[in-house]
Short mmCIF file of C-alpha atoms in Angstrom, two decimals:
data_model
loop_
_atom_site.label_atom_id
_atom_site.label_comp_id
_atom_site.label_asym_id
_atom_site.label_seq_id
_atom_site.Cartn_x
_atom_site.Cartn_y
_atom_site.Cartn_z
CA UNK T 939 -38.36 13.63 114.56
CA UNK T 940 -38.71 15.16 111.30
CA UNK T 941 -36.07 17.74 110.68
CA UNK T 942 -38.75 20.29 109.38
CA UNK T 943 -40.22 20.19 113.03
CA UNK T 944 -36.72 20.80 114.41
CA UNK T 945 -35.44 23.49 112.12
CA UNK T 946 -38.67 25.23 112.61
CA UNK T 947 -38.11 25.85 116.30
CA UNK T 948 -34.39 26.42 115.82
CA UNK T 949 -35.20 29.27 113.14
CA UNK T 950 -37.09 30.83 116.46
CA UNK T 951 -34.27 30.93 118.46
CA UNK T 952 -30.79 32.53 118.38
CA UNK T 953 -29.32 29.04 119.38
CA UNK T 954 -29.26 25.38 118.25
CA UNK T 955 -31.61 23.15 120.53
CA UNK T 956 -30.85 19.71 121.44
CA UNK T 957 -33.30 17.12 120.29
CA UNK T 958 -33.53 13.88 122.31
CA UNK T 959 -35.75 11.11 120.61
CA UNK T 960 -37.09 8.53 123.03
CA UNK T 961 -37.81 5.33 120.54
CA UNK T 962 -39.21 3.27 123.40
CA UNK T 963 -41.30 5.56 123.88
CA UNK T 964 -43.37 5.95 120.98
CA UNK T 965 -46.42 4.21 122.03
CA UNK T 966 -47.52 4.33 125.61
CA UNK T 967 -50.66 4.10 127.98
CA UNK T 968 -51.37 7.68 127.73
CA UNK T 969 -48.17 8.13 130.19
CA UNK T 970 -46.63 11.81 129.23
CA UNK T 971 -43.17 11.67 127.56
CA UNK T 972 -41.89 13.51 130.63
CA UNK T 973 -43.17 10.57 133.07
CA UNK T 974 -41.37 8.38 130.84
CA UNK T 975 -38.16 10.41 131.07
CA UNK T 976 -38.08 10.96 134.76
CA UNK T 977 -38.60 7.32 135.28
CA UNK T 978 -35.30 6.38 132.96
CA UNK T 979 -32.19 7.11 134.47
CA UNK T 980 -30.55 6.60 130.66
CA UNK T 981 -32.65 9.47 129.68
CA UNK T 982 -31.89 11.41 132.42
CA UNK T 983 -28.28 10.50 131.88
CA UNK T 984 -28.71 11.82 128.21
CA UNK T 985 -30.42 14.73 128.86
CA UNK T 986 -27.54 16.04 131.40
CA UNK T 987 -25.01 15.10 128.89
CA UNK T 988 -26.56 17.31 126.06
CA UNK T 989 -27.59 20.10 127.89
CA UNK T 990 -25.23 23.11 127.27
CA UNK T 991 -24.19 25.86 130.10
CA UNK T 992 -27.34 27.78 130.51
CA UNK T 993 -29.77 25.33 129.35
CA UNK T 994 -33.49 25.59 130.16
CA UNK T 995 -36.56 23.28 129.67
CA UNK T 996 -38.93 24.38 126.93
CA UNK T 997 -41.93 22.57 126.07
CA UNK T 998 -45.06 23.68 124.82
CA UNK T 999 -47.54 22.64 127.49
CA UNK T 1000 -45.25 23.24 130.75
CA UNK T 1001 -47.26 20.90 133.53
CA UNK T 1002 -45.92 19.77 136.93
CA UNK T 1003 -44.13 17.00 135.20
CA UNK T 1004 -42.01 19.55 133.70
CA UNK T 1005 -41.31 21.14 136.33
CA UNK T 1006 -40.11 17.85 138.45
CA UNK T 1007 -37.96 16.95 135.44
CA UNK T 1008 -36.49 20.71 135.26
CA UNK T 1009 -35.63 20.51 139.13
CA UNK T 1010 -34.03 16.77 138.55
CA UNK T 1011 -31.82 18.05 135.79
CA UNK T 1012 -31.33 21.90 137.76
CA UNK T 1013 -32.56 23.49 134.99
CA UNK T 1014 -35.07 26.35 134.51
CA UNK T 1015 -38.26 25.46 133.34
CA UNK T 1016 -39.75 28.12 130.47
CA UNK T 1017 -43.03 28.72 131.19
CA UNK T 1018 -45.32 28.50 134.30
CA UNK T 1019 -47.12 25.04 135.37
CA UNK T 1020 -49.36 27.43 137.46
CA UNK T 1021 -50.95 28.41 134.12
CA UNK T 1022 -51.06 24.66 132.34
CA UNK T 1023 -52.99 23.80 135.43
CA UNK T 1024 -55.83 26.33 134.94
CA UNK T 1025 -55.85 26.82 131.24
CA UNK T 1026 -53.60 22.93 129.79
CA UNK T 1027 -56.39 21.40 128.40
CA UNK T 1028 -58.53 21.57 124.90
CA UNK T 1029 -61.08 23.18 127.20
CA UNK T 1030 -59.25 25.08 128.89
CA UNK T 1031 -57.42 26.91 125.89
CA UNK T 1032 -60.97 27.26 124.48
CA UNK T 1033 -61.82 29.39 127.79
CA UNK T 1034 -58.74 31.29 127.63
CA UNK T 1035 -59.38 32.36 124.10
CA UNK T 1036 -63.23 33.43 125.20
CA UNK T 1037 -61.49 35.10 128.26
CA UNK T 1038 -59.23 37.45 126.55
CA UNK T 1039 -61.65 37.66 123.01
CA UNK T 1040 -59.98 35.72 120.94
CA UNK T 1041 -62.09 33.95 118.17
CA UNK T 1042 -61.97 30.43 117.55
CA UNK T 1043 -63.19 28.01 115.07
CA UNK T 1044 -66.69 26.47 116.29
CA UNK T 1045 -66.65 23.51 119.09
CA UNK T 1046 -67.97 22.03 121.44
CA UNK T 1047 -66.94 20.64 125.15
CA UNK T 1048 -68.82 17.44 125.78
CA UNK T 1049 -69.11 15.32 128.84
CA UNK T 1050 -71.93 12.61 127.54
CA UNK T 1051 -72.07 10.91 124.74
CA UNK T 1052 -75.46 13.05 123.76
CA UNK T 1053 -73.33 15.78 124.20
CA UNK T 1054 -70.74 14.75 121.33
CA UNK T 1055 -73.68 13.61 119.31
CA UNK T 1056 -75.62 17.12 119.71
CA UNK T 1057 -71.91 18.78 119.05
CA UNK T 1058 -71.54 16.40 115.81
CA UNK T 1059 -74.97 17.37 114.64
CA UNK T 1060 -74.60 20.83 115.41
CA UNK T 1061 -71.46 21.19 112.91
CA UNK T 1062 -72.85 18.94 110.45
CA UNK T 1063 -74.65 21.56 108.71
CA UNK T 1064 -71.25 23.58 108.14
CA UNK T 1065 -68.72 20.89 107.84
CA UNK T 1066 -67.85 17.22 106.43
CA UNK T 1067 -65.99 16.25 109.30
CA UNK T 1068 -64.82 17.19 112.74
CA UNK T 1069 -61.98 16.06 114.99
CA UNK T 1070 -63.47 14.67 118.29
CA UNK T 1071 -60.31 14.70 120.98
CA UNK T 1072 -60.19 13.96 124.56
CA UNK T 1073 -59.79 17.24 126.76
CA UNK T 1074 -56.44 16.04 127.63
CA UNK T 1075 -54.91 14.72 124.19
CA UNK T 1076 -51.38 15.75 123.23
CA UNK T 1077 -49.52 14.95 120.17
CA UNK T 1078 -52.43 13.79 118.50
CA UNK T 1079 -53.38 10.87 120.33
CA UNK T 1080 -57.00 10.54 122.10
CA UNK T 1081 -58.39 11.85 118.84
CA UNK T 1082 -60.28 10.96 115.86
CA UNK T 1083 -61.30 12.39 112.63
CA UNK T 1084 -64.85 11.56 112.12
CA UNK T 1085 -66.69 12.08 109.06
CA UNK T 1086 -70.14 13.82 109.56
CA UNK T 1087 -72.00 12.42 106.33
CA UNK T 1088 -71.31 9.14 107.65
CA UNK T 1089 -75.25 8.85 109.67
CA UNK T 1090 -73.99 5.23 110.88
CA UNK T 1091 -71.51 6.62 113.58
CA UNK T 1092 -71.29 4.43 116.97
CA UNK T 1093 -70.71 7.53 118.97
CA UNK T 1094 -70.25 5.76 122.56
CA UNK T 1095 -67.68 3.07 120.35
CA UNK T 1096 -65.88 5.83 119.47
CA UNK T 1097 -65.43 7.68 122.67
CA UNK T 1098 -64.12 4.31 124.16
CA UNK T 1099 -61.77 3.42 121.47
CA UNK T 1100 -60.60 7.34 121.84
CA UNK T 1101 -59.52 7.05 125.27
CA UNK T 1102 -58.19 3.65 125.09
CA UNK T 1103 -60.79 2.15 127.10
CA UNK T 1104 -64.31 2.93 128.51
CA UNK T 1105 -65.59 6.62 128.20
CA UNK T 1106 -66.95 8.11 131.12
CA UNK T 1107 -69.80 9.74 131.10
CA UNK T 1108 -69.79 12.79 133.14
CA UNK T 1109 -66.13 12.49 133.76
CA UNK T 1110 -64.16 12.16 130.72
CA UNK T 1111 -64.20 15.51 128.54
CA UNK T 1112 -64.32 15.71 125.05
CA UNK T 1113 -64.37 18.51 122.62
CA UNK T 1114 -65.56 18.06 119.26
#
């Protein structure tokens, strides 16, 4: 983990955080790190041993998985998984911002290859490149920067690459 990242989070709190890394979990098949931790008695033990009295689990986007981890560690979870259940995706965050009147950069929620093509075409007059992300992407995974000036994009193949398999039209959701 980049030390500046840890330093940033420590600067927000009046106490030092403990950071535990999981080198064996660097490349997964899309599994959340929390799931990997829950399935690893060694990692659970490391966290329990490192947690000071009064510790709580603080994550960027608390989900039911993090609640299960907090329960297993017998510590409180900072945040509410119910909010993540409702808004915890790229499109959900866009909807939340819209609901409360927060301006966001232009973007489109897409469910088909044609939707993605239309979104890229619409954005090409204002941008040279865009990010195409799977709705569930986190930590930079399941996303790709696309140069819009390269008119030879095979969008279907690109979406398959992003989802690391087969893009399922009407089921997978992409945000451009």
